[in-house]
Tab-separated table of C-alpha atoms in Angstrom:
chain	number	residue	atom	x	y	z
A	22	MET	CA	-20.542	2.594	179.048
A	23	ALA	CA	-20.891	6.368	179.047
A	24	THR	CA	-24.066	7.898	180.398
A	25	PRO	CA	-26.094	9.260	177.496
A	26	GLY	CA	-26.724	12.970	177.254
A	27	ALA	CA	-30.175	14.452	177.503
A	28	GLU	CA	-30.571	14.522	173.712
A	29	GLU	CA	-29.834	10.798	173.573
A	30	ASP	CA	-32.165	9.753	176.395
A	31	VAL	CA	-34.888	8.663	173.997
A	32	LEU	CA	-32.444	6.231	172.378
A	33	ALA	CA	-31.267	4.854	175.701
A	34	ARG	CA	-34.645	3.420	176.638
A	35	TYR	CA	-36.800	0.770	175.045
A	36	ARG	CA	-39.500	2.152	172.798
A	37	SER	CA	-42.231	-0.021	171.384
A	38	PRO	CA	-41.681	-0.372	167.621
A	39	LEU	CA	-45.450	-0.232	167.286
A	40	VAL	CA	-45.156	3.507	167.910
A	41	SER	CA	-41.562	4.392	167.094
A	42	ARG	CA	-41.413	2.476	163.808
A	43	TYR	CA	-44.807	1.613	162.417
A	44	ALA	CA	-48.104	3.086	163.615
A	45	SER	CA	-49.684	6.290	162.334
A	46	ALA	CA	-49.358	9.513	164.308
A	47	GLU	CA	-53.151	9.601	164.728
A	48	MET	CA	-53.358	6.173	166.337
A	49	GLY	CA	-50.268	6.898	168.417
A	50	PHE	CA	-51.944	10.026	169.759
A	51	ASN	CA	-55.182	8.156	170.459
A	52	PHE	CA	-53.373	6.052	173.043
A	53	SER	CA	-51.089	8.817	174.286
A	54	GLU	CA	-50.843	10.207	177.795
A	55	ARG	CA	-51.949	13.605	176.524
A	56	LYS	CA	-55.158	12.207	175.039
A	57	LYS	CA	-55.813	10.110	178.148
A	58	PHE	CA	-55.356	12.794	180.766
A	59	GLY	CA	-56.916	15.500	178.616
A	60	THR	CA	-59.997	13.286	178.371
A	61	TRP	CA	-60.007	12.836	182.150
A	62	ARG	CA	-60.239	16.608	182.556
A	63	ARG	CA	-63.057	16.818	180.024
A	64	LEU	CA	-64.943	14.117	181.874
A	65	TRP	CA	-64.561	16.045	185.110
A	66	LEU	CA	-65.891	19.105	183.298
A	67	TYR	CA	-68.889	17.174	181.893
A	68	LEU	CA	-69.686	15.893	185.378
A	69	ALA	CA	-69.507	19.354	186.936
A	70	GLN	CA	-71.615	20.897	184.156
A	71	ALA	CA	-74.283	18.220	184.521
A	72	GLU	CA	-74.285	18.426	188.326
A	73	LYS	CA	-74.650	22.202	188.117
A	74	SER	CA	-77.558	21.951	185.668
A	75	LEU	CA	-79.315	19.605	188.088
A	76	GLY	CA	-79.047	22.019	190.989
A	77	LEU	CA	-75.803	21.309	192.840
A	78	PRO	CA	-74.016	24.457	194.142
A	79	ILE	CA	-71.438	24.809	191.369
A	80	THR	CA	-70.742	28.264	189.952
A	81	ASP	CA	-70.206	29.495	186.405
A	82	GLU	CA	-66.806	30.732	187.521
A	83	GLN	CA	-65.759	27.231	188.576
A	84	ILE	CA	-66.922	25.790	185.241
A	85	GLN	CA	-65.085	28.475	183.295
A	86	GLU	CA	-61.904	27.855	185.277
A	87	MET	CA	-62.049	24.143	184.416
A	88	GLU	CA	-62.735	24.895	180.750
A	89	ALA	CA	-59.719	27.191	180.598
A	90	ASN	CA	-57.354	24.509	181.884
A	91	LEU	CA	-58.403	21.364	180.016
A	92	ASP	CA	-55.088	21.018	178.208
A	93	ASN	CA	-52.897	22.900	180.666
A	94	ILE	CA	-51.504	19.706	182.195
A	95	ASP	CA	-48.362	19.809	184.327
A	96	PHE	CA	-47.178	16.257	183.688
A	97	LYS	CA	-44.133	16.675	185.916
A	98	MET	CA	-46.310	17.662	188.858
A	99	ALA	CA	-48.712	14.787	188.140
A	100	ALA	CA	-45.828	12.302	188.134
A	101	GLU	CA	-44.554	13.654	191.459
A	102	GLU	CA	-48.050	13.466	192.955
A	103	GLU	CA	-48.520	9.891	191.754
A	104	LYS	CA	-45.164	8.880	193.201
A	105	LYS	CA	-46.273	10.299	196.539
A	106	LEU	CA	-49.910	9.143	196.534
A	107	ARG	CA	-49.481	5.859	194.617
A	108	HIS	CA	-52.760	6.675	192.867
A	109	ASP	CA	-52.862	7.989	189.317
A	110	VAL	CA	-56.387	9.425	189.375
A	111	MET	CA	-55.912	11.353	192.629
A	112	ALA	CA	-52.564	12.601	191.354
A	113	HIS	CA	-54.336	14.185	188.408
A	114	VAL	CA	-57.204	15.462	190.562
A	115	HIS	CA	-54.627	17.349	192.643
A	116	THR	CA	-52.798	18.538	189.516
A	117	PHE	CA	-56.024	19.813	187.952
A	118	ALA	CA	-57.060	21.433	191.224
A	119	HIS	CA	-53.709	23.224	191.430
A	120	CYS	CA	-54.472	25.190	188.274
A	121	CYS	CA	-58.189	25.470	189.128
A	122	PRO	CA	-58.182	26.646	192.774
A	123	LYS	CA	-61.755	27.929	192.627
A	124	ALA	CA	-63.060	24.656	191.221
A	125	ALA	CA	-60.834	22.417	193.372
A	126	ALA	CA	-63.624	21.548	195.796
A	127	ILE	CA	-65.998	20.181	193.143
A	128	ILE	CA	-63.602	18.333	190.801
A	129	HIS	CA	-64.440	14.591	190.771
A	130	LEU	CA	-67.502	15.244	192.976
A	131	GLY	CA	-69.224	11.951	193.794
A	132	ALA	CA	-67.129	9.995	191.327
A	133	THR	CA	-64.860	6.981	191.598
A	134	SER	CA	-61.585	6.458	189.728
A	135	CYS	CA	-63.318	4.339	187.097
A	136	TYR	CA	-65.481	7.310	186.189
A	137	VAL	CA	-62.500	8.793	184.377
A	138	GLY	CA	-60.547	5.583	183.805
A	139	ASP	CA	-63.199	3.365	182.223
A	140	ASN	CA	-65.081	6.128	180.448
A	141	THR	CA	-61.850	7.352	178.891
A	142	ASP	CA	-61.036	3.823	177.759
A	143	LEU	CA	-64.415	3.589	176.041
A	144	ILE	CA	-63.864	6.932	174.307
A	145	VAL	CA	-60.416	5.824	173.151
A	146	LEU	CA	-61.751	2.476	171.884
A	147	ARG	CA	-64.505	4.242	169.964
A	148	ASP	CA	-62.066	6.727	168.474
A	149	GLY	CA	-59.680	3.892	167.628
A	150	PHE	CA	-62.385	2.162	165.605
A	151	ASN	CA	-63.140	5.451	163.868
A	152	LEU	CA	-59.502	5.609	162.775
A	153	LEU	CA	-59.364	1.991	161.620
A	154	LEU	CA	-62.613	1.825	159.674
A	155	PRO	CA	-61.700	4.304	156.894
A	156	LYS	CA	-58.333	2.550	156.523
A	157	LEU	CA	-60.027	-0.805	156.118
A	158	ALA	CA	-62.477	0.708	153.636
A	159	ARG	CA	-59.558	2.091	151.606
A	160	VAL	CA	-57.925	-1.339	151.456
A	161	ILE	CA	-61.189	-2.884	150.271
A	162	SER	CA	-61.613	-0.138	147.668
A	163	ARG	CA	-58.088	-0.618	146.287
A	164	LEU	CA	-58.530	-4.388	146.108
A	165	ALA	CA	-61.933	-3.932	144.458
A	166	ASP	CA	-60.287	-1.879	141.712
A	167	PHE	CA	-57.685	-4.611	141.310
A	168	ALA	CA	-60.350	-7.340	141.161
A	169	GLU	CA	-62.311	-5.401	138.564
A	170	LYS	CA	-59.223	-4.892	136.400
A	171	TYR	CA	-58.313	-8.589	136.423
A	172	ALA	CA	-61.819	-10.065	136.579
A	173	ASP	CA	-61.318	-11.908	133.274
A	174	LEU	CA	-57.668	-12.950	133.576
A	175	PRO	CA	-57.582	-16.758	133.939
A	176	THR	CA	-55.203	-18.191	136.487
A	177	LEU	CA	-54.538	-21.622	137.888
A	178	GLY	CA	-56.583	-22.323	140.983
A	179	PHE	CA	-55.154	-24.264	143.904
A	180	THR	CA	-56.720	-26.541	146.474
A	181	HIS	CA	-54.366	-28.102	149.036
A	182	TYR	CA	-51.777	-25.953	147.196
A	183	GLN	CA	-52.105	-28.428	144.335
A	184	PRO	CA	-53.251	-27.380	140.852
A	185	ALA	CA	-57.028	-27.285	140.564
A	186	GLN	CA	-59.601	-25.857	138.146
A	187	LEU	CA	-58.957	-22.418	136.751
A	188	THR	CA	-60.281	-19.269	138.372
A	189	THR	CA	-59.416	-15.648	137.560
A	190	VAL	CA	-57.031	-13.249	139.261
A	191	GLY	CA	-59.970	-10.964	140.039
A	192	LYS	CA	-62.117	-13.771	141.461
A	193	ARG	CA	-59.324	-14.863	143.794
A	194	CYS	CA	-58.979	-11.256	144.976
A	195	CYS	CA	-62.703	-11.244	145.737
A	196	LEU	CA	-62.098	-14.021	148.255
A	197	TRP	CA	-59.808	-11.592	150.062
A	198	ILE	CA	-62.289	-8.749	149.750
A	199	GLN	CA	-65.169	-10.811	151.110
A	200	ASP	CA	-63.226	-11.581	154.291
A	201	LEU	CA	-62.348	-7.910	154.710
A	202	CYS	CA	-65.976	-6.893	154.190
A	203	MET	CA	-66.894	-9.217	157.051
A	204	ASP	CA	-64.223	-7.471	159.120
A	205	LEU	CA	-65.653	-4.080	158.164
A	206	GLN	CA	-69.028	-5.204	159.516
A	207	ASN	CA	-67.406	-6.670	162.628
A	208	LEU	CA	-65.524	-3.457	163.412
A	209	GLU	CA	-68.595	-1.317	162.800
A	210	ARG	CA	-70.655	-3.565	165.057
A	211	ALA	CA	-67.993	-3.592	167.783
A	212	ARG	CA	-67.819	0.211	167.691
A	213	ASP	CA	-71.578	0.708	167.633
A	214	ASP	CA	-72.100	-1.795	170.449
A	215	LEU	CA	-69.880	0.250	172.762
A	216	ARG	CA	-71.765	2.047	175.495
A	217	PHE	CA	-70.565	4.570	178.039
A	218	ARG	CA	-69.908	3.453	181.611
A	219	GLY	CA	-71.437	6.689	182.708
A	220	VAL	CA	-71.895	7.922	186.258
A	221	LYS	CA	-72.209	4.821	188.418
A	222	GLY	CA	-70.187	5.290	191.616
A	223	THR	CA	-67.800	2.967	193.392
A	224	THR	CA	-69.610	-0.357	193.023
A	225	GLY	CA	-72.039	0.633	190.300
A	226	THR	CA	-74.955	1.441	192.612
A	227	GLN	CA	-74.823	5.259	192.155
A	228	ALA	CA	-75.117	5.578	195.935
A	229	SER	CA	-72.839	8.632	196.166
A	230	PHE	CA	-74.838	10.519	193.555
A	231	LEU	CA	-78.124	9.543	195.167
A	232	GLN	CA	-76.783	11.098	198.357
A	233	LEU	CA	-75.653	14.236	196.531
A	234	PHE	CA	-79.158	14.678	195.144
A	235	GLU	CA	-80.809	13.858	198.483
A	236	GLY	CA	-82.507	10.682	197.317
A	237	ASP	CA	-83.823	12.049	194.009
A	238	HIS	CA	-83.533	9.028	191.698
A	239	SER	CA	-84.708	10.951	188.634
A	240	LYS	CA	-81.863	13.438	188.989
A	241	VAL	CA	-79.297	10.633	189.258
A	242	GLU	CA	-80.685	9.059	186.098
A	243	GLU	CA	-80.638	12.419	184.340
A	244	LEU	CA	-77.050	13.020	185.464
A	245	ASP	CA	-76.043	9.707	183.877
A	246	ARG	CA	-77.871	10.606	180.669
A	247	LEU	CA	-76.406	14.117	180.450
A	248	VAL	CA	-72.788	13.041	180.938
A	249	THR	CA	-73.235	10.157	178.493
A	250	ALA	CA	-74.507	12.555	175.831
A	251	LYS	CA	-71.729	15.071	176.469
A	252	ALA	CA	-69.171	12.293	175.848
A	253	GLY	CA	-70.766	11.511	172.490
A	254	PHE	CA	-72.484	8.227	173.366
A	255	LYS	CA	-76.131	7.374	172.776
A	256	ARG	CA	-76.336	4.809	175.567
A	257	ALA	CA	-74.670	3.871	178.837
A	258	TYR	CA	-74.494	0.423	180.359
A	259	MET	CA	-77.489	0.097	182.687
A	260	VAL	CA	-75.582	-1.991	185.212
A	261	THR	CA	-71.880	-2.026	186.049
A	262	GLY	CA	-69.690	-3.053	188.910
A	263	GLN	CA	-66.900	-0.665	189.669
A	264	THR	CA	-65.917	-1.122	186.029
A	265	TYR	CA	-67.810	-1.807	182.838
A	266	SER	CA	-67.899	-5.533	182.140
A	267	ARG	CA	-64.555	-6.743	180.823
A	268	LYS	CA	-66.451	-8.877	178.329
A	269	VAL	CA	-66.712	-5.655	176.337
A	270	ASP	CA	-62.956	-5.821	175.750
A	271	ILE	CA	-63.340	-9.387	174.474
A	272	GLY	CA	-65.729	-8.174	171.789
A	273	VAL	CA	-63.383	-5.361	170.802
A	274	LEU	CA	-60.274	-7.495	170.519
A	275	SER	CA	-62.130	-10.387	168.899
A	276	ALA	CA	-63.065	-8.111	166.000
A	277	LEU	CA	-59.460	-6.957	165.677
A	278	ALA	CA	-58.091	-10.491	165.951
A	279	SER	CA	-60.446	-11.586	163.180
A	280	LEU	CA	-59.116	-8.763	161.019
A	281	GLY	CA	-55.610	-10.024	161.763
A	282	ALA	CA	-56.540	-13.495	160.546
A	283	SER	CA	-57.925	-12.087	157.289
A	284	ILE	CA	-54.835	-10.027	156.579
A	285	HIS	CA	-52.534	-12.933	157.449
A	286	LYS	CA	-54.346	-15.110	154.903
A	287	ILE	CA	-54.264	-12.418	152.208
A	288	CYS	CA	-50.578	-11.684	152.667
A	289	THR	CA	-49.706	-15.376	152.813
A	290	ASP	CA	-51.411	-15.786	149.432
A	291	ILE	CA	-49.410	-12.856	148.074
A	292	ARG	CA	-46.187	-14.385	149.396
A	293	LEU	CA	-46.985	-17.685	147.700
A	294	LEU	CA	-47.859	-15.920	144.450
A	295	ALA	CA	-44.579	-13.998	144.655
A	296	ASN	CA	-42.747	-17.320	144.855
A	297	LEU	CA	-44.649	-18.448	141.729
A	298	LYS	CA	-43.655	-15.120	140.102
A	299	GLU	CA	-47.286	-14.482	139.187
A	300	ILE	CA	-47.980	-11.460	141.426
A	301	GLU	CA	-45.619	-9.274	143.439
A	302	GLU	CA	-46.060	-6.553	146.008
A	303	PRO	CA	-44.557	-3.113	145.255
A	304	PHE	CA	-40.781	-2.976	145.118
A	305	GLU	CA	-39.053	0.411	145.298
A	306	LYS	CA	-36.445	1.455	142.748
A	307	ASP	CA	-33.615	1.447	145.305
A	308	GLN	CA	-35.018	-1.223	147.596
A	309	ILE	CA	-32.672	-4.046	148.612
A	310	GLY	CA	-34.215	-7.498	148.901
A	311	SER	CA	-31.228	-9.231	150.471
A	312	SER	CA	-27.848	-8.102	151.750
A	313	ALA	CA	-26.226	-11.201	150.243
A	314	MET	CA	-28.403	-11.916	147.187
A	315	PRO	CA	-28.862	-8.722	145.141
A	316	TYR	CA	-31.345	-10.329	142.740
A	317	LYS	CA	-33.963	-11.057	145.394
A	318	ARG	CA	-37.338	-9.305	145.615
A	319	ASN	CA	-38.520	-10.469	148.989
A	320	PRO	CA	-42.198	-9.787	149.847
A	321	MET	CA	-41.172	-7.892	152.984
A	322	ARG	CA	-44.400	-5.880	153.291
A	323	SER	CA	-46.536	-9.002	153.216
A	324	GLU	CA	-44.157	-10.669	155.638
A	325	ARG	CA	-44.487	-7.707	158.003
A	326	CYS	CA	-48.271	-7.990	157.864
A	327	CYS	CA	-48.124	-11.698	158.668
A	328	SER	CA	-45.667	-11.127	161.489
A	329	LEU	CA	-47.736	-8.424	163.164
A	330	ALA	CA	-51.062	-10.137	162.433
A	331	ARG	CA	-49.884	-13.115	164.474
A	332	HIS	CA	-49.319	-10.759	167.408
A	333	LEU	CA	-52.737	-9.187	166.915
A	334	MET	CA	-54.480	-12.569	166.888
A	335	THR	CA	-52.904	-13.617	170.179
A	336	LEU	CA	-53.908	-10.439	172.043
A	337	VAL	CA	-57.537	-11.557	172.349
A	338	LEU	CA	-56.382	-14.097	174.932
A	339	ASP	CA	-55.702	-11.253	177.383
A	340	PRO	CA	-59.283	-9.955	177.743
A	341	LEU	CA	-60.620	-13.509	177.722
A	342	GLN	CA	-58.564	-14.326	180.788
A	343	THR	CA	-59.113	-10.938	182.398
A	344	ALA	CA	-62.896	-11.163	182.150
A	345	SER	CA	-62.852	-14.627	183.668
A	346	VAL	CA	-61.097	-13.532	186.882
A	347	GLN	CA	-62.923	-10.300	187.719
A	348	TRP	CA	-64.151	-11.191	191.211
A	349	PHE	CA	-67.506	-9.739	192.195
A	350	GLU	CA	-67.574	-5.973	191.468
A	351	ARG	CA	-63.946	-5.867	190.208
A	352	THR	CA	-60.312	-6.671	190.949
A	353	LEU	CA	-57.333	-4.557	189.981
A	354	ASP	CA	-55.459	-7.297	188.146
A	355	ASP	CA	-57.140	-6.089	184.956
A	356	SER	CA	-55.461	-2.684	184.926
A	357	ALA	CA	-51.848	-3.318	183.940
A	358	ASN	CA	-52.862	-5.960	181.419
A	359	ARG	CA	-55.370	-3.670	179.716
A	360	ARG	CA	-52.837	-0.836	179.471
A	361	VAL	CA	-50.857	-3.110	177.166
A	362	CYS	CA	-53.282	-5.271	175.214
A	363	LEU	CA	-55.883	-2.662	174.240
A	364	ALA	CA	-53.359	-0.168	172.923
A	365	GLU	CA	-51.252	-2.795	171.183
A	366	ALA	CA	-54.269	-4.302	169.430
A	367	PHE	CA	-55.295	-1.000	167.854
A	368	LEU	CA	-51.740	0.060	167.068
A	369	THR	CA	-51.033	-3.295	165.422
A	370	ALA	CA	-54.267	-3.242	163.421
A	371	ASP	CA	-53.418	0.288	162.306
A	372	ILE	CA	-49.999	-0.808	161.075
A	373	ILE	CA	-51.115	-3.828	159.108
A	374	LEU	CA	-53.965	-1.922	157.459
A	375	SER	CA	-51.597	0.852	156.358
A	376	THR	CA	-49.139	-1.720	155.052
A	377	LEU	CA	-51.820	-3.688	153.222
A	378	GLN	CA	-53.111	-0.491	151.651
A	379	ASN	CA	-49.613	0.185	150.343
A	380	ILE	CA	-49.427	-3.353	148.987
A	381	SER	CA	-52.839	-3.204	147.346
A	382	GLU	CA	-51.990	0.068	145.621
A	383	GLY	CA	-48.954	-1.402	143.893
A	384	LEU	CA	-49.613	-5.075	143.168
A	385	VAL	CA	-47.818	-6.186	140.011
A	386	VAL	CA	-49.291	-8.971	137.853
A	387	TYR	CA	-47.285	-11.045	135.364
A	388	PRO	CA	-49.828	-12.438	132.841
A	389	LYS	CA	-47.226	-14.315	130.785
A	390	VAL	CA	-46.035	-16.270	133.816
A	391	ILE	CA	-49.634	-17.002	134.746
A	392	GLU	CA	-50.373	-18.158	131.198
A	393	ARG	CA	-47.340	-20.420	131.124
A	394	ARG	CA	-48.355	-22.116	134.358
A	395	ILE	CA	-51.857	-22.626	132.989
A	396	GLN	CA	-50.429	-24.272	129.890
A	397	GLN	CA	-48.458	-26.667	132.060
A	398	GLU	CA	-51.616	-27.940	133.743
A	399	LEU	CA	-54.505	-27.176	131.389
A	400	PRO	CA	-53.924	-30.091	129.005
A	401	PHE	CA	-54.747	-32.570	131.761
A	402	MET	CA	-57.781	-30.534	132.840
A	403	ALA	CA	-59.041	-30.499	129.245
A	404	THR	CA	-59.188	-34.284	128.930
A	405	GLU	CA	-62.909	-34.432	129.755
A	406	ASN	CA	-63.635	-31.779	127.119
A	407	ILE	CA	-61.612	-33.761	124.572
A	408	ILE	CA	-63.504	-36.966	125.357
A	409	MET	CA	-66.860	-35.175	124.954
A	410	ALA	CA	-65.778	-33.665	121.630
A	411	MET	CA	-64.647	-37.081	120.357
A	412	VAL	CA	-67.953	-38.671	121.326
A	413	LYS	CA	-69.823	-35.922	119.481
A	414	ALA	CA	-67.636	-36.675	116.451
A	415	GLY	CA	-68.676	-40.353	116.557
A	416	GLY	CA	-65.996	-41.863	118.797
A	417	ASN	CA	-66.426	-44.413	121.586
A	418	ARG	CA	-66.063	-42.963	125.061
A	419	GLN	CA	-64.259	-45.927	126.586
A	420	ASP	CA	-61.758	-46.197	123.718
A	421	CYS	CA	-61.111	-42.465	123.888
A	422	HIS	CA	-60.672	-42.590	127.653
A	423	GLU	CA	-58.055	-45.340	127.383
A	424	ARG	CA	-56.060	-43.523	124.699
A	425	ILE	CA	-56.081	-40.312	126.735
A	426	ARG	CA	-55.045	-42.227	129.851
A	427	VAL	CA	-51.983	-43.614	128.080
A	428	LEU	CA	-51.003	-40.305	126.488
A	429	SER	CA	-51.492	-38.315	129.709
A	430	GLN	CA	-49.314	-40.720	131.678
A	431	GLN	CA	-46.588	-40.441	129.060
A	432	ALA	CA	-46.793	-36.651	129.235
A	433	ALA	CA	-46.732	-36.758	133.026
A	434	ALA	CA	-43.560	-38.819	132.936
A	435	VAL	CA	-41.893	-36.162	130.777
A	436	VAL	CA	-42.861	-33.467	133.296
A	437	LYS	CA	-41.998	-35.353	136.479
A	438	GLN	CA	-39.079	-37.568	135.444
A	439	GLU	CA	-37.382	-35.489	132.755
A	440	GLY	CA	-38.339	-31.999	133.931
A	441	GLY	CA	-39.787	-31.188	130.538
A	442	ASP	CA	-42.886	-29.292	129.504
A	443	ASN	CA	-46.303	-30.875	129.336
A	444	ASP	CA	-46.524	-32.292	125.789
A	445	PHE	CA	-49.890	-34.005	126.146
A	446	ILE	CA	-51.586	-31.859	123.477
A	447	ALA	CA	-48.701	-32.461	121.063
A	448	ARG	CA	-49.241	-36.188	121.560
A	449	VAL	CA	-52.956	-35.788	120.870
A	450	ARG	CA	-52.206	-33.801	117.713
A	451	SER	CA	-49.847	-36.492	116.442
A	452	ASP	CA	-52.286	-39.349	117.121
A	453	PRO	CA	-54.507	-40.070	114.071
A	454	TYR	CA	-57.241	-41.348	116.368
A	455	PHE	CA	-57.976	-37.760	117.410
A	456	SER	CA	-57.930	-36.329	113.885
A	457	PRO	CA	-61.703	-35.600	113.964
A	458	ILE	CA	-61.150	-32.920	116.604
A	459	HIS	CA	-57.675	-31.633	115.764
A	460	LYS	CA	-59.161	-28.363	114.507
A	461	GLN	CA	-61.133	-27.966	117.730
A	462	LEU	CA	-58.187	-28.350	120.070
A	463	GLU	CA	-57.382	-24.633	120.253
A	464	SER	CA	-60.920	-23.731	121.296
A	465	LEU	CA	-61.109	-26.712	123.646
A	466	LEU	CA	-57.981	-25.371	125.365
A	467	ASP	CA	-59.084	-21.716	125.628
A	468	PRO	CA	-58.418	-20.904	129.325
A	469	SER	CA	-61.420	-18.579	129.500
A	470	SER	CA	-63.727	-21.529	128.847
A	471	PHE	CA	-62.513	-23.111	132.114
A	472	THR	CA	-63.218	-20.168	134.459
A	473	GLY	CA	-66.964	-20.680	134.639
A	474	ARG	CA	-68.829	-17.618	135.941
A	475	ALA	CA	-65.830	-16.109	137.705
A	476	PRO	CA	-65.924	-12.799	135.751
A	477	GLN	CA	-69.669	-12.461	136.280
A	478	GLN	CA	-69.316	-13.260	139.972
A	479	VAL	CA	-66.698	-10.532	140.332
A	480	ALA	CA	-68.896	-7.921	138.664
A	481	LYS	CA	-71.985	-8.841	140.686
A	482	PHE	CA	-70.125	-9.054	143.994
A	483	LEU	CA	-68.413	-5.691	143.573
A	484	LYS	CA	-71.589	-3.960	142.430
A	485	GLU	CA	-74.059	-5.382	144.925
A	486	GLU	CA	-72.015	-5.981	148.073
A	487	VAL	CA	-68.667	-4.233	148.061
A	488	ARG	CA	-69.254	-0.781	146.590
A	489	PRO	CA	-72.397	-0.133	148.692
A	490	ALA	CA	-70.516	-1.064	151.893
A	491	LEU	CA	-67.926	1.611	151.098
A	492	ILE	CA	-70.381	4.490	150.596
A	493	PRO	CA	-70.100	5.782	154.216
A	494	TYR	CA	-66.330	6.128	153.751
A	495	GLN	CA	-66.190	7.787	150.317
A	496	SER	CA	-65.056	11.118	151.726
A	497	LYS	CA	-62.147	9.435	153.551
A	498	MET	CA	-60.641	7.364	150.745
A	499	GLY	CA	-57.557	9.605	150.673
A	500	GLU	CA	-54.432	9.411	148.604
A	501	LYS	CA	-51.987	6.575	148.157
A	502	ILE	CA	-49.959	5.676	151.207
A	503	GLU	CA	-46.181	5.555	151.423
A	504	LEU	CA	-44.463	3.510	154.085
A	505	ALA	CA	-41.822	5.234	156.184
A	506	LEU	CA	-40.017	1.944	156.759
């Protein structure tokens, strides 16, 4: 095989489809090398600024030199340094020092590798949540509009995927929305629970900084507070080992895995409804459903969500196992694993939220199909109403029950054995015994009389729980989303 040219190099190596095919540019950047190492330099700057303000001999000129080179990263030099030193943090210390010769002596002063590594991870996790939350809010908003529009449209309910009492299209959608509102709270809580690792030293004791400040505990505490504030956090963890507790990652990925479960359930429902031809996801004018069967309208967006949601749900196993094997103050077997699972969890969540937003903005409802399916099952569901009406008209309940039992079994045989339509009501109409209520049959079979308080529940739920939860995100609702692939 020919060696690819330079312009083809990108195609000659594996690229994660999470980035190359699906995820947004914003989330891709959040987990990029440029964001990571640029944040390292900012953290070194925050540390130097705070140390200077607390009396260490650091000059304005050194600070200015660092500020001028925050994004001037020579990645080639850093890679060469890492290859030589076998240490990524020191490789970037040397690279930063190369373009900041005056500040070289005070870069990373008193710090350990986890000062930049863990604190950057916490910044990236926080920023990742800040990208996901408006997307989740948009999905909820779009589904809320859909639920409101179809709050009164009766549809056949299912339990055990068997026909059950009627609900409405909007009420069923509210089941989806309620799960997503729980996820919105979970993601907000996971983000707000994040603290900064701060300035803690090699085993979390702050010994190096206590030495720098000649035993002044108050200055070490103030250093921690200052750097934490500069990084945009209100609190730092009071105790750490070399790293922040890896249980933090469990909380982060648990919230994302729970979101994955919600979206998998929603999109599975949509796939089942597509099979029933009651509701379909958007289908583009030139979209091809199958290479062999031109008539098909496969629910490929919902299938993509389910496929990726399964991956998202499994990722929580990584931090669970990692946290359980962190010996004493830390071991390094967390590092490679976390490089993969943390990024993939956010990238995957980003993809499925974007895809679900696209789905929710173009859901197509087929009321006539829904009505026909109701009519196939409603006659049997209406038997209790018919019995009550007959009793009110002077009939005997037991006699009525027996006649309905016979007629319903005959109608069921037509449906199951002959493949015909449910003719139970026609049988009731032709039976003189039921003549006292023949004129009532139409009202007794009105689907809206079988949906209970579903429309009222939709209105109350959207007004009192859903819309208020979306208020913080109103300015970020954005336009409709189009999928690249």
